[in-house]
Amino acid sequence: MAYVAVKGGERAIDAAHAWLAEERRGDPDVPEITIAQIGEQLGRAVDRVMAEASCYDPALASLAIKQAQGDLIEAAFLLRAYRTTLPRFAAARPIDTDAMQISRRISAIYKDLPGGQVLGPTYDYTHRLLDFRLADGAPPADDSPPASALQDMPKNGAEEGAAAGRMKPVSAILAHEGLIEEDDVADAPPGDLTREPLAFPAGRDLRLQALARGDEGFLLSLGYSTQRGWGGTHPFVGEIRVGEVAIEIDPPELGFPIEIGDIIVTECQMVNQFKGSKAAPPQFTRGYGLCFGHGERKAMAMALVDRAMRAEELGEEVIAPAQTIEFVLSHCDNIEATGFVEHLKLPHYVDFQSELETIRRLRREAEAFASQDRREAAE
Amino acid sequence: MTGLDLPGFADPVGDAQTTFRALLDAMARPGTLHEVADLAAPPPLGAASASVLLTLVDGETSLWLDASCMAARAWLVFHCGAVLTDDPATAAFAVSIGMPPLGIFCAGNDVAPEESATLVVQVEELGTGPAYRFSGPGLRLPSLLQVAGLPEDFPVQWTANHALYPRGIDLVLCAGARFCCLPRSVQIEMG
Amino acid sequence: MSFYNFAYLDEQTKRMVRRALLKAVAVPGHQVPFGSREMPLPYGWGTGGIQVTASILGRNDVLKVIDQGADDTTNAVSIRRFFARTAGVATTTRTAEASVIQTRHRIPETALREGQIVVYQVPLPEPLSRLEPSRAAASEMHALGDYGLMHVKLYEDIARLGHVSISYDYPVMVNRRYLMAPSPIPAFDNPKLNRSPALHLFGAGREKRIYAVPPYTEVRSLDFEDHPFRLTRAPQSCALCGARTSYLDEIVTDDMGGRMFICSDTDYCAERREKDAAE
C-alpha cells in the first residue's frame, strides 16, 4: 500500500543523509577538495557566502561551501546558523573606509582625482573566453600578461593616497562644493535586525544592514529595475573601492580602542542626481553599498536600492517595488526566501484534503443548481 | 549590605526553565498560586521575586526599582545584568515592595500592546487576607485568591488598567516563595 | 552536542522568547514581534515552533511532535530528533502522555487536558496577509480592531459560492478582540481551540511573531448569523479503525479512482485499534 511507503520516516532520513554524503564526495578516485583550496581559489564564492551569512570567517565559509557542495545559499545558511550561536563580546567601532588599504578604487565621475584610479584585480576588461589552459593547470601561454605587469601597478593603495595614509571618498570632493547632501550620521547606536524584529518603516541603519546581508541576485534585479524606470534614481558611480580595513573595539577596561584584525570589504558610493523637492533643495544625493569581501556587483546593486528606498524621505513618489521599503526588506533575505519557497515540498496533505472536500461540495452544489435550472427551463 | 555575597540560581539553565514554566502557567491561569525553589534572595526580595527577575531580566531589558528595593540593586545588576532606569515610564520591568501606582508605568500602545511594563510586586502574603475574584481568559470559572497587602483601591486601579485592554500592565504578585500572575486581560472584584 | 546549550538556544535568546511568550499570553491572539533567530533548520520548516519549544522545554517534559497529525512524517521525525539530541527529553507518540506537543497543521483528536501545551508551527501569522500584504497596514487594522476587510472577503465568498471557501487556516476571533490565524490546521480543528483546557502557543520564525491562546479562552471561527461556520471532513469512516468523527486522509490506492480514507491522527487511530483488539 502506497501509504506504508510514506512511513518509516526515520530510516528514510538516515538513508537520505548517507546518500547525500556519498554524492558530496563524488568519485573517490578524484582527490578530495580542501578547505584551503576553496579559500584560496574560490575566493569570490567565499566572499559571497560571508556577506550573505553576515559572518566574516573565510575558513568557515570555505567549509560551508564544501559541505553544501557549492550551493552558496545553503552555505550561507550553514554559516548563519553557526553565527546565531556565537556569544557577543563587543561591538566594533564603525570601520573607517577612508583608511582602507586599497586594492581597487575607481570613480566614474572624474577622469582623474586625488588618489588616482586603481584598476586592481578585476574581470571588467577580461574577454569572456573560456581559458582552456586553466582546465589542466598548464603554465600560462605566451599571450598572458608578464608577471612584471603587476609590479608596474601601485600595490596596496595608490601611492599618492597611501602616502597620506588616508584616501577621502570621491563624494567629499562634491561635498567640498556643497553639491551633495550631508551624510546622515545618527547619534543613536545602529539597530540590529538579527536581534530585534524589523518594524516598518525601518530606519536607514536597519535597511542597510538588511541589504548588506541580502541576496545578491535579488538586489541585482531590483537595482536593475530602477535603471529601467521602475523608480529611477539617475545614478553615477562616485566611487567603488575594495580593500582591507581594520576592525577596532573599545574594551571598557582599557579606555582606548584596539585593533583586533582586518577584513576585506567592497564599498560603493553612488551619486544620484536630484532635482529637489519640498523636502530638499536640488543637490546630489547618496546611495550607499557595502559588503564583506570583493563583491562589486552586490555593493553597486545595494547602493541603487538604498537610494531607491529613500524616495519617501526625499519627497519622491513611491511607485516601484525597489522604492517600497517593506517590500524590499521583507523579501531580500535568501535564507528566509529559500526556506519558505522550499517548505512547499513538505507534506500539505491535510490542508489539501480539506480543499478537496470543499471543491467537491461546491461542484455538487453547482451541479444541483444547474440541473434545477435545466428543469425549470424545460417546464 | 549589598547582597553581592549571595549567589544566583544554583542551576542557571534548569532553575530559569522551571521558574519560567511556572510563570507561563501562572500567566495563562490568572490568580493560580505557584511556588519557586528555595533561593537565597537578597533582602528585601523574597525567593519568588528574585527568581522571577533572574528568569526574565537581562541586559536587553530596562528595570525600575522602587526605593524600597534599593538594597537589592547590586545583586540585580550583577546577576541579571539589568539596565536600571530612573524613569518608570521607560521600564520594561519594575520591582517594588507593595503596590506602586499603576499609572506611572508604560501601558504599551494599540499597535504594540506588548511593550507595556511587567510589574513584580511583593505583597505581604498570598493565600491569606482579603479575597479577590478573578475572571477572564485562562479561567474556566471565576476563581478566588486571598492576598494580604494590596491597597484598598486596588480593584479600582485594576479596573482602570483592564479598561485599557489590549494595552495595560501585567502583574506578578510575590510573597516569599509564592507568586501568582495577573495579566491585563483578567477582571478583578473583591470576592 | 555538549557544544550547544540545553535545547540548543542560548539562555539570552530563551529569555527573549520567554518574555514574548508571557506578553502573548497576556494579550490572547495578539502577534508579539520577537527577535527570531536563525535556526539550524530552514525557515518555513518549523523554526518558530522550535524556538518556542526550546524556550519552554525542561528536563521533565515529555515531547510529542506531529506533522499532518502523524508522528512519523519526515519533518516530525527530524524535529523530534533535534530535541532528543539537544535536550535529551523523553518523547512519545501518545497525545495523553505528552506535556508539550509541537504540531504542524493539526490539533490531536484526543481531548487535550489542563497543563498540556500545544506549540504550533506557523508559516503566515498575519490572518489579513492575503487581503493586505503590508504588515504595517495590517498592524493598524489590528490596533483598531477593524476587520471589515475580512468580513467583506467572507461575504463575497458566500454571495458567489454559497459558502466560505476557506478550508484551512480559517480565521478566528480570540477573546472577542483579535483576529488570529490558527495556522494551517483544517477548519475541522478550529472548534478544538475554543475554551480548550490546554495552553496554545504559536511561533512564526520567518515572520518573527509569537502569539497565544490561554486555556478556556473564547475562540470563534468567523461567520455570519445566517451562514454559520461549518466543518468539512470526508464523509467516510476510517478504513483502519472505523472512526466516524475524526479527520481523514485520502489515500490513493491505484490510478483507477481507488481511494481509502484513514485517520490523519496516527496516534488516535492506533489507540482505537489497540482497544478494539483488546476487547
PDB file of C-alpha atoms in Angstrom, chain A residues 1-4 6-15 17 52-54 74 76-88 192-201 213 324 326-327 330-331 333-362 364-366 369, chain C residues 3-4 8 10 12-13 16 33-46 67-75 77-78 80-81 104-106 123-124 133-137 161-169 184-187 206 208-209 230-236 240 247-253 259-264 266:
ATOM      1  CA  MET A   1       0.000   0.000   0.000  1.00  0.00           C
ATOM      2  CA  ALA A   2       1.308   3.379  -1.000  1.00  0.00           C
ATOM      3  CA  TYR A   3       0.599   4.785   2.427  1.00  0.00           C
ATOM      4  CA  VAL A   4       3.134   2.498   4.073  1.00  0.00           C
ATOM      5  CA  VAL A   6       5.299   7.376   3.449  1.00  0.00           C
ATOM      6  CA  LYS A   7       6.008   5.919   6.881  1.00  0.00           C
ATOM      7  CA  GLY A   8       9.351   4.821   8.209  1.00  0.00           C
ATOM      8  CA  GLY A   9      10.465   8.450   8.130  1.00  0.00           C
ATOM      9  CA  GLU A  10      13.348   7.834  10.475  1.00  0.00           C
ATOM     10  CA  ARG A  11      15.029   5.220   8.284  1.00  0.00           C
ATOM     11  CA  ALA A  12      14.336   7.258   5.174  1.00  0.00           C
ATOM     12  CA  ILE A  13      16.085  10.288   6.649  1.00  0.00           C
ATOM     13  CA  ASP A  14      19.151   8.247   7.645  1.00  0.00           C
ATOM     14  CA  ALA A  15      19.377   6.737   4.193  1.00  0.00           C
ATOM     15  CA  HIS A  17      21.832  11.565   4.605  1.00  0.00           C
ATOM     16  CA  GLU A  52      25.025  36.794   2.930  1.00  0.00           C
ATOM     17  CA  ALA A  53      25.745  34.977   6.184  1.00  0.00           C
ATOM     18  CA  SER A  54      26.825  38.219   7.918  1.00  0.00           C
ATOM     19  CA  GLU A  74      22.871  26.569   1.504  1.00  0.00           C
ATOM     20  CA  ALA A  76      25.329  30.955   3.749  1.00  0.00           C
ATOM     21  CA  PHE A  77      22.562  29.250   5.715  1.00  0.00           C
ATOM     22  CA  LEU A  78      25.064  26.901   7.390  1.00  0.00           C
ATOM     23  CA  LEU A  79      27.270  29.803   8.365  1.00  0.00           C
ATOM     24  CA  ARG A  80      24.344  31.872   9.641  1.00  0.00           C
ATOM     25  CA  ALA A  81      23.024  29.066  11.800  1.00  0.00           C
ATOM     26  CA  TYR A  82      26.507  28.820  13.286  1.00  0.00           C
ATOM     27  CA  ARG A  83      26.722  32.603  13.751  1.00  0.00           C
ATOM     28  CA  THR A  84      23.478  32.679  15.765  1.00  0.00           C
ATOM     29  CA  THR A  85      25.019  30.587  18.498  1.00  0.00           C
ATOM     30  CA  LEU A  86      28.098  32.764  18.967  1.00  0.00           C
ATOM     31  CA  PRO A  87      28.345  34.880  22.123  1.00  0.00           C
ATOM     32  CA  ARG A  88      28.843  38.599  21.535  1.00  0.00           C
ATOM     33  CA  ASP A 192      20.449  45.019  14.707  1.00  0.00           C
ATOM     34  CA  LEU A 193      17.788  43.097  12.862  1.00  0.00           C
ATOM     35  CA  THR A 194      19.327  39.781  13.879  1.00  0.00           C
ATOM     36  CA  ARG A 195      18.361  40.583  17.480  1.00  0.00           C
ATOM     37  CA  GLU A 196      15.229  42.710  17.181  1.00  0.00           C
ATOM     38  CA  PRO A 197      12.450  42.077  14.662  1.00  0.00           C
ATOM     39  CA  LEU A 198      12.095  44.688  11.942  1.00  0.00           C
ATOM     40  CA  ALA A 199       9.281  47.173  12.312  1.00  0.00           C
ATOM     41  CA  PHE A 200       8.215  49.374   9.414  1.00  0.00           C
ATOM     42  CA  PRO A 201       9.120  51.967   8.343  1.00  0.00           C
ATOM     43  CA  ARG A 213      23.146  40.524   4.020  1.00  0.00           C
ATOM     44  CA  THR A 324       8.872  50.230  -1.200  1.00  0.00           C
ATOM     45  CA  GLU A 326       8.593  46.909   3.375  1.00  0.00           C
ATOM     46  CA  PHE A 327       8.572  45.056   0.063  1.00  0.00           C
ATOM     47  CA  SER A 330      10.680  41.532   3.599  1.00  0.00           C
ATOM     48  CA  HIS A 331      11.966  39.745   0.530  1.00  0.00           C
ATOM     49  CA  ASP A 333      16.837  37.658   2.573  1.00  0.00           C
ATOM     50  CA  ASN A 334      17.599  34.488   0.649  1.00  0.00           C
ATOM     51  CA  ILE A 335      17.681  32.262   3.733  1.00  0.00           C
ATOM     52  CA  GLU A 336      14.134  33.268   4.599  1.00  0.00           C
ATOM     53  CA  ALA A 337      13.057  33.099   0.974  1.00  0.00           C
ATOM     54  CA  THR A 338      14.557  29.703   0.232  1.00  0.00           C
ATOM     55  CA  GLY A 339      13.076  28.246   3.409  1.00  0.00           C
ATOM     56  CA  PHE A 340       9.591  29.404   2.663  1.00  0.00           C
ATOM     57  CA  VAL A 341       9.610  28.592  -1.032  1.00  0.00           C
ATOM     58  CA  GLU A 342      11.076  25.156  -0.375  1.00  0.00           C
ATOM     59  CA  HIS A 343       8.743  24.403   2.521  1.00  0.00           C
ATOM     60  CA  LEU A 344       6.063  23.845  -0.097  1.00  0.00           C
ATOM     61  CA  LYS A 345       7.600  20.406  -0.596  1.00  0.00           C
ATOM     62  CA  LEU A 346       6.761  19.432   2.957  1.00  0.00           C
ATOM     63  CA  PRO A 347       3.569  17.390   3.275  1.00  0.00           C
ATOM     64  CA  HIS A 348       0.453  19.542   2.982  1.00  0.00           C
ATOM     65  CA  TYR A 349      -1.977  16.692   2.521  1.00  0.00           C
ATOM     66  CA  VAL A 350      -4.209  17.612   5.455  1.00  0.00           C
ATOM     67  CA  ASP A 351      -4.894  21.044   4.020  1.00  0.00           C
ATOM     68  CA  PHE A 352      -5.154  19.623   0.522  1.00  0.00           C
ATOM     69  CA  GLN A 353      -7.745  17.159   1.789  1.00  0.00           C
ATOM     70  CA  SER A 354      -9.864  19.982   3.175  1.00  0.00           C
ATOM     71  CA  GLU A 355      -9.545  21.754  -0.183  1.00  0.00           C
ATOM     72  CA  LEU A 356     -10.635  18.560  -1.976  1.00  0.00           C
ATOM     73  CA  GLU A 357     -13.725  18.291   0.181  1.00  0.00           C
ATOM     74  CA  THR A 358     -14.564  21.957  -0.324  1.00  0.00           C
ATOM     75  CA  ILE A 359     -14.181  21.736  -4.114  1.00  0.00           C
ATOM     76  CA  ARG A 360     -16.245  18.559  -4.235  1.00  0.00           C
ATOM     77  CA  ARG A 361     -19.014  20.182  -2.217  1.00  0.00           C
ATOM     78  CA  LEU A 362     -19.008  23.331  -4.314  1.00  0.00           C
ATOM     79  CA  ARG A 364     -22.029  19.146  -6.192  1.00  0.00           C
ATOM     80  CA  GLU A 365     -23.970  22.269  -5.363  1.00  0.00           C
ATOM     81  CA  ALA A 366     -23.176  23.939  -8.681  1.00  0.00           C
ATOM     82  CA  PHE A 369     -28.250  24.360  -9.310  1.00  0.00           C
TER      83      PHE A 369
ATOM     84  CA  PHE C   3      28.971  22.303  22.436  1.00  0.00           C
ATOM     85  CA  TYR C   4      25.424  23.678  22.408  1.00  0.00           C
ATOM     86  CA  TYR C   8      20.088  24.391  21.557  1.00  0.00           C
ATOM     87  CA  ASP C  10      21.439  30.165  24.381  1.00  0.00           C
ATOM     88  CA  GLN C  12      19.709  35.049  26.438  1.00  0.00           C
ATOM     89  CA  THR C  13      17.668  34.034  23.423  1.00  0.00           C
ATOM     90  CA  MET C  16      13.845  36.999  24.943  1.00  0.00           C
ATOM     91  CA  PRO C  33       7.179  40.543  17.452  1.00  0.00           C
ATOM     92  CA  PHE C  34      10.245  38.677  18.691  1.00  0.00           C
ATOM     93  CA  GLY C  35      13.920  38.529  17.755  1.00  0.00           C
ATOM     94  CA  SER C  36      13.611  35.236  15.913  1.00  0.00           C
ATOM     95  CA  ARG C  37      16.997  33.577  15.462  1.00  0.00           C
ATOM     96  CA  GLU C  38      18.401  31.643  12.598  1.00  0.00           C
ATOM     97  CA  MET C  39      17.870  28.013  13.438  1.00  0.00           C
ATOM     98  CA  PRO C  40      19.720  25.006  12.061  1.00  0.00           C
ATOM     99  CA  LEU C  41      16.507  24.087  10.216  1.00  0.00           C
ATOM    100  CA  PRO C  42      15.169  26.097   7.279  1.00  0.00           C
ATOM    101  CA  TYR C  43      12.624  28.886   7.666  1.00  0.00           C
ATOM    102  CA  GLY C  44       9.184  27.542   6.879  1.00  0.00           C
ATOM    103  CA  TRP C  45      10.048  24.166   8.373  1.00  0.00           C
ATOM    104  CA  GLY C  46       9.083  24.951  11.938  1.00  0.00           C
ATOM    105  CA  ASP C  67       3.153  16.880  11.200  1.00  0.00           C
ATOM    106  CA  GLN C  68      -0.171  16.398   9.386  1.00  0.00           C
ATOM    107  CA  GLY C  69      -1.358  14.600  12.521  1.00  0.00           C
ATOM    108  CA  ALA C  70       1.300  11.895  12.162  1.00  0.00           C
ATOM    109  CA  ASP C  71       4.282  11.246  14.415  1.00  0.00           C
ATOM    110  CA  ASP C  72       6.335   9.574  11.713  1.00  0.00           C
ATOM    111  CA  THR C  73       6.238  12.053   8.853  1.00  0.00           C
ATOM    112  CA  THR C  74       9.784  13.066   7.971  1.00  0.00           C
ATOM    113  CA  ASN C  75       9.656  16.614   9.318  1.00  0.00           C
ATOM    114  CA  VAL C  77      10.858  12.843  12.906  1.00  0.00           C
ATOM    115  CA  SER C  78      13.529  15.423  12.191  1.00  0.00           C
ATOM    116  CA  ARG C  80      11.710  15.208  17.451  1.00  0.00           C
ATOM    117  CA  ARG C  81      15.278  14.030  16.892  1.00  0.00           C
ATOM    118  CA  ARG C 104       2.196  21.360  12.132  1.00  0.00           C
ATOM    119  CA  HIS C 105      -1.254  21.518  10.512  1.00  0.00           C
ATOM    120  CA  ARG C 106      -3.324  19.519  13.038  1.00  0.00           C
ATOM    121  CA  PRO C 123       4.058  29.945   8.271  1.00  0.00           C
ATOM    122  CA  LEU C 124       1.975  33.139   7.993  1.00  0.00           C
ATOM    123  CA  PRO C 133       0.104  42.311   2.070  1.00  0.00           C
ATOM    124  CA  SER C 134       1.624  45.205   4.038  1.00  0.00           C
ATOM    125  CA  ARG C 135       2.291  44.106   7.602  1.00  0.00           C
ATOM    126  CA  ALA C 136       2.424  47.740   8.695  1.00  0.00           C
ATOM    127  CA  ALA C 137      -1.104  48.322   7.359  1.00  0.00           C
ATOM    128  CA  LEU C 161     -20.332  30.336  -3.872  1.00  0.00           C
ATOM    129  CA  GLY C 162     -22.955  29.999  -1.175  1.00  0.00           C
ATOM    130  CA  HIS C 163     -20.194  29.189   1.351  1.00  0.00           C
ATOM    131  CA  VAL C 164     -16.975  30.488   2.749  1.00  0.00           C
ATOM    132  CA  SER C 165     -14.309  28.938   0.526  1.00  0.00           C
ATOM    133  CA  ILE C 166     -11.546  28.886   3.186  1.00  0.00           C
ATOM    134  CA  SER C 167     -10.963  25.312   4.237  1.00  0.00           C
ATOM    135  CA  TYR C 168      -7.812  25.644   6.372  1.00  0.00           C
ATOM    136  CA  ASP C 169      -6.117  28.407   8.348  1.00  0.00           C
ATOM    137  CA  PRO C 184      -2.910  25.950   8.549  1.00  0.00           C
ATOM    138  CA  ILE C 185      -4.947  23.461  10.552  1.00  0.00           C
ATOM    139  CA  PRO C 186      -8.054  22.302   8.705  1.00  0.00           C
ATOM    140  CA  ALA C 187     -11.128  24.329   9.680  1.00  0.00           C
ATOM    141  CA  ARG C 206      10.477  33.684   9.498  1.00  0.00           C
ATOM    142  CA  LYS C 208       9.188  36.765  13.736  1.00  0.00           C
ATOM    143  CA  ARG C 209       5.894  36.652  15.607  1.00  0.00           C
ATOM    144  CA  ARG C 230     -19.485  24.621   9.114  1.00  0.00           C
ATOM    145  CA  LEU C 231     -16.975  21.826   9.450  1.00  0.00           C
ATOM    146  CA  THR C 232     -15.724  19.972   6.425  1.00  0.00           C
ATOM    147  CA  ARG C 233     -14.466  16.422   6.565  1.00  0.00           C
ATOM    148  CA  ALA C 234     -14.594  13.489   4.209  1.00  0.00           C
ATOM    149  CA  PRO C 235     -17.937  11.777   4.897  1.00  0.00           C
ATOM    150  CA  GLN C 236     -16.349   8.292   5.077  1.00  0.00           C
ATOM    151  CA  LEU C 240      -8.409   1.101   9.772  1.00  0.00           C
ATOM    152  CA  TYR C 247     -10.338  13.982  10.317  1.00  0.00           C
ATOM    153  CA  LEU C 248      -9.403  11.671   7.453  1.00  0.00           C
ATOM    154  CA  ASP C 249      -6.569  11.455   4.950  1.00  0.00           C
ATOM    155  CA  GLU C 250      -7.498  10.290   1.492  1.00  0.00           C
ATOM    156  CA  ILE C 251      -5.141   7.575   0.307  1.00  0.00           C
ATOM    157  CA  VAL C 252      -4.994   6.919  -3.408  1.00  0.00           C
ATOM    158  CA  THR C 253      -4.682   3.158  -3.846  1.00  0.00           C
ATOM    159  CA  ARG C 259      -9.462   5.502  -2.586  1.00  0.00           C
ATOM    160  CA  MET C 260      -9.339   4.675   1.068  1.00  0.00           C
ATOM    161  CA  PHE C 261      -9.790   7.015   3.981  1.00  0.00           C
ATOM    162  CA  ILE C 262      -7.859   6.717   7.219  1.00  0.00           C
ATOM    163  CA  CYS C 263      -7.378   8.861  10.319  1.00  0.00           C
ATOM    164  CA  SER C 264      -4.860  11.676   9.900  1.00  0.00           C
ATOM    165  CA  THR C 266      -1.971   8.257  13.700  1.00  0.00           C
TER     166      THR C 266
END
